[in-house]
């Protein structure tokens, strides 16, 4: 394993540890990315940190944001509308009524799946469904520590990649390569 790979792994470990300690990821990410690039530069003997940051990273980041920001923005707005109008809560409540409170976990998974497949950004779904899941899990007596798993199963797994046609960023990116 080269020094460059070690730098990336070490940067990721530091990012997780320091973010867990409460330091802003907005501050940490560029610093640790420079750290990883610096270690890679030492390994290859080609140390041009500022040029790499400004000419490669920022240029690529700008292109990515310019290309996919509307998709993120529309998914977030749609999610906020679903949350503010009560539609997300209504969907979750109907599912819970149909399946029964004893099936609270699968109800939350299905609610997340329906919202994600319906066009709400998967990042927004987590925040829209959490209050519903917290209340439902409290009523049934399921520990709150299971909420992230239920939300992740419904929003980040099969609706994210396995089912075709979800209007999510991870499906929009490869479309140009597959000719769609």
Short mmCIF file of C-alpha atoms in Angstrom, two decimals:
data_model
loop_
_atom_site.label_atom_id
_atom_site.label_comp_id
_atom_site.label_asym_id
_atom_site.label_seq_id
_atom_site.Cartn_x
_atom_site.Cartn_y
_atom_site.Cartn_z
CA UNK A 1 0.00 0.00 0.00
CA UNK A 2 1.48 3.31 -1.10
CA UNK A 3 1.83 6.48 0.91
CA UNK A 4 -0.91 8.08 -1.19
CA UNK A 5 -3.46 5.41 -0.21
CA UNK A 6 -2.36 5.62 3.41
CA UNK A 7 -2.88 9.40 3.23
CA UNK A 8 -6.43 8.95 1.94
CA UNK A 9 -7.30 6.37 4.60
CA UNK A 10 -5.74 8.47 7.35
CA UNK A 11 -7.61 11.55 6.12
CA UNK A 12 -10.91 9.69 6.15
CA UNK A 13 -10.29 8.37 9.66
CA UNK A 14 -9.38 11.86 10.88
CA UNK A 15 -12.44 13.31 9.14
CA UNK A 16 -14.78 10.85 10.86
CA UNK A 17 -13.12 11.24 14.25
CA UNK A 18 -12.97 15.03 14.22
CA UNK A 19 -16.47 15.39 12.78
CA UNK A 20 -17.73 13.13 15.56
CA UNK A 21 -15.98 15.46 18.01
CA UNK A 22 -18.02 18.38 16.62
CA UNK A 23 -15.61 20.10 14.25
CA UNK A 24 -17.34 21.34 11.11
CA UNK A 25 -16.91 19.15 8.04
CA UNK A 26 -16.87 22.30 5.92
CA UNK A 27 -13.59 23.22 7.57
CA UNK A 28 -12.18 19.71 7.89
CA UNK A 29 -12.78 18.39 4.37
CA UNK A 30 -10.56 20.84 2.43
CA UNK A 31 -7.80 20.66 5.02
CA UNK A 32 -7.75 16.88 5.10
CA UNK A 33 -8.00 16.70 1.30
CA UNK A 34 -4.88 18.87 1.12
CA UNK A 35 -3.24 16.60 3.68
CA UNK A 36 -3.97 13.53 1.53
CA UNK A 37 -2.73 15.34 -1.58
CA UNK A 38 0.42 16.40 0.27
CA UNK A 39 1.18 12.81 1.30
CA UNK A 40 0.56 11.70 -2.28
CA UNK A 41 2.87 14.45 -3.48
CA UNK A 42 5.62 13.25 -1.18
CA UNK A 43 5.13 9.72 -2.51
CA UNK A 44 5.38 10.77 -6.16
CA UNK A 45 7.82 13.63 -5.71
CA UNK A 46 5.35 16.01 -7.37
CA UNK A 47 4.20 18.52 -4.75
CA UNK A 48 1.91 21.16 -6.26
CA UNK A 49 -0.80 21.40 -3.64
CA UNK A 50 -2.22 24.81 -4.51
CA UNK A 51 -2.21 24.12 -8.24
CA UNK A 52 -3.89 20.75 -7.72
CA UNK A 53 -6.47 22.30 -5.43
CA UNK A 54 -7.32 25.25 -7.68
CA UNK A 55 -6.87 23.75 -11.14
CA UNK A 56 -8.07 20.19 -10.65
CA UNK A 57 -10.27 19.92 -7.55
CA UNK A 58 -12.10 23.26 -7.73
CA UNK A 59 -12.62 22.99 -11.47
CA UNK A 60 -14.12 19.52 -11.13
CA UNK A 61 -16.22 20.52 -8.11
CA UNK A 62 -17.58 23.55 -9.98
CA UNK A 63 -18.56 21.38 -12.92
CA UNK A 64 -20.29 18.86 -10.66
CA UNK A 65 -22.22 21.52 -8.77
CA UNK A 66 -23.21 23.29 -11.98
CA UNK A 67 -24.43 20.05 -13.55
CA UNK A 68 -26.30 18.44 -10.63
CA UNK A 69 -27.32 21.32 -8.34
CA UNK A 70 -30.79 21.65 -9.92
CA UNK A 71 -31.50 17.99 -9.19
CA UNK A 72 -30.45 18.39 -5.54
CA UNK A 73 -32.38 21.65 -5.22
CA UNK A 74 -35.61 20.33 -6.73
CA UNK A 75 -35.46 17.16 -4.61
CA UNK A 76 -34.93 19.23 -1.48
CA UNK A 77 -37.74 21.66 -2.34
CA UNK A 78 -40.10 18.79 -3.11
CA UNK A 79 -39.17 17.16 0.19
CA UNK A 80 -39.80 20.38 2.09
CA UNK A 81 -43.18 20.77 0.40
CA UNK A 82 -44.05 17.16 1.27
CA UNK A 83 -43.02 17.82 4.88
CA UNK A 84 -44.75 21.20 5.27
CA UNK A 85 -48.02 20.10 3.67
CA UNK A 86 -48.14 16.98 5.78
CA UNK A 87 -48.07 14.69 2.74
CA UNK A 88 -45.04 12.76 4.01
CA UNK A 89 -46.72 12.24 7.37
CA UNK A 90 -49.94 11.24 5.66
CA UNK A 91 -48.16 8.63 3.53
CA UNK A 92 -46.39 7.21 6.58
CA UNK A 93 -49.60 7.18 8.63
CA UNK A 94 -51.58 5.36 5.93
CA UNK A 95 -48.85 2.72 5.65
CA UNK A 96 -48.77 2.32 9.44
CA UNK A 97 -52.56 1.96 9.58
CA UNK A 98 -52.56 -0.67 6.83
CA UNK A 99 -49.71 -2.73 8.27
CA UNK A 100 -50.50 -2.15 11.93
CA UNK A 101 -48.36 -0.66 14.66
CA UNK A 102 -46.67 -3.95 15.41
CA UNK A 103 -44.95 -3.65 12.02
CA UNK A 104 -43.53 -0.19 12.70
CA UNK A 105 -40.10 -0.88 11.24
CA UNK A 106 -41.38 -2.14 7.89
CA UNK A 107 -43.85 0.77 7.82
CA UNK A 108 -41.03 3.29 8.08
CA UNK A 109 -39.00 1.40 5.46
CA UNK A 110 -41.92 1.47 3.03
CA UNK A 111 -42.69 5.14 3.74
CA UNK A 112 -39.09 6.05 2.96
CA UNK A 113 -39.16 3.92 -0.18
CA UNK A 114 -42.35 5.54 -1.46
CA UNK A 115 -41.05 9.05 -0.82
CA UNK A 116 -37.66 8.31 -2.39
CA UNK A 117 -39.14 6.61 -5.40
CA UNK A 118 -41.61 9.48 -5.70
CA UNK A 119 -38.85 12.02 -6.25
CA UNK A 120 -37.96 13.31 -2.80
CA UNK A 121 -34.20 13.51 -2.37
CA UNK A 122 -33.02 10.61 -0.25
CA UNK A 123 -31.16 13.04 2.01
CA UNK A 124 -34.37 14.97 2.65
CA UNK A 125 -36.40 11.81 3.28
CA UNK A 126 -34.36 11.07 6.37
CA UNK A 127 -35.33 14.40 7.92
CA UNK A 128 -38.97 14.22 6.80
CA UNK A 129 -39.57 10.71 8.15
CA UNK A 130 -37.55 10.87 11.38
CA UNK A 131 -40.23 12.61 13.50
CA UNK A 132 -42.85 10.12 12.32
CA UNK A 133 -40.55 7.18 13.06
CA UNK A 134 -39.65 8.57 16.50
CA UNK A 135 -43.30 8.90 17.49
CA UNK A 136 -44.28 5.51 16.09
CA UNK A 137 -41.32 3.70 17.66
CA UNK A 138 -42.07 5.35 21.01
CA UNK A 139 -45.71 4.19 20.88
CA UNK A 140 -44.73 0.63 20.04
CA UNK A 141 -41.76 0.47 22.43
CA UNK A 142 -39.02 -0.02 19.83
CA UNK A 143 -35.71 1.67 20.79
CA UNK A 144 -34.90 4.85 18.88
CA UNK A 145 -31.52 3.42 17.88
CA UNK A 146 -33.32 1.38 15.18
CA UNK A 147 -34.66 4.48 13.41
CA UNK A 148 -31.51 5.20 11.34
CA UNK A 149 -31.43 1.61 10.13
CA UNK A 150 -35.08 1.66 9.09
CA UNK A 151 -34.69 4.97 7.28
CA UNK A 152 -31.46 3.85 5.61
CA UNK A 153 -33.05 0.59 4.46
CA UNK A 154 -35.97 2.43 2.90
CA UNK A 155 -34.18 5.41 1.43
CA UNK A 156 -30.58 4.43 0.77
CA UNK A 157 -30.69 0.82 -0.44
CA UNK A 158 -33.07 -0.73 -2.94
CA UNK A 159 -34.76 2.53 -4.03
CA UNK A 160 -31.41 4.16 -4.51
CA UNK A 161 -29.88 1.63 -6.86
CA UNK A 162 -31.81 -1.60 -7.37
CA UNK A 163 -35.11 -0.33 -8.75
CA UNK A 164 -34.91 1.37 -12.15
CA UNK A 165 -36.04 4.91 -12.75
CA UNK A 166 -35.68 6.61 -9.39
CA UNK A 167 -35.16 10.34 -9.94
CA UNK A 168 -32.07 10.52 -7.76
CA UNK A 169 -28.60 11.90 -8.36
CA UNK A 170 -26.94 8.48 -8.29
CA UNK A 171 -29.11 7.45 -11.26
CA UNK A 172 -28.73 10.73 -13.15
CA UNK A 173 -24.91 10.62 -13.16
CA UNK A 174 -24.46 7.32 -15.07
CA UNK A 175 -27.20 8.14 -17.61
CA UNK A 176 -24.71 9.94 -19.84
CA UNK A 177 -22.54 6.83 -19.96
CA UNK A 178 -25.42 4.48 -20.75
CA UNK A 179 -26.85 6.69 -23.49
CA UNK A 180 -30.17 7.52 -21.83
#
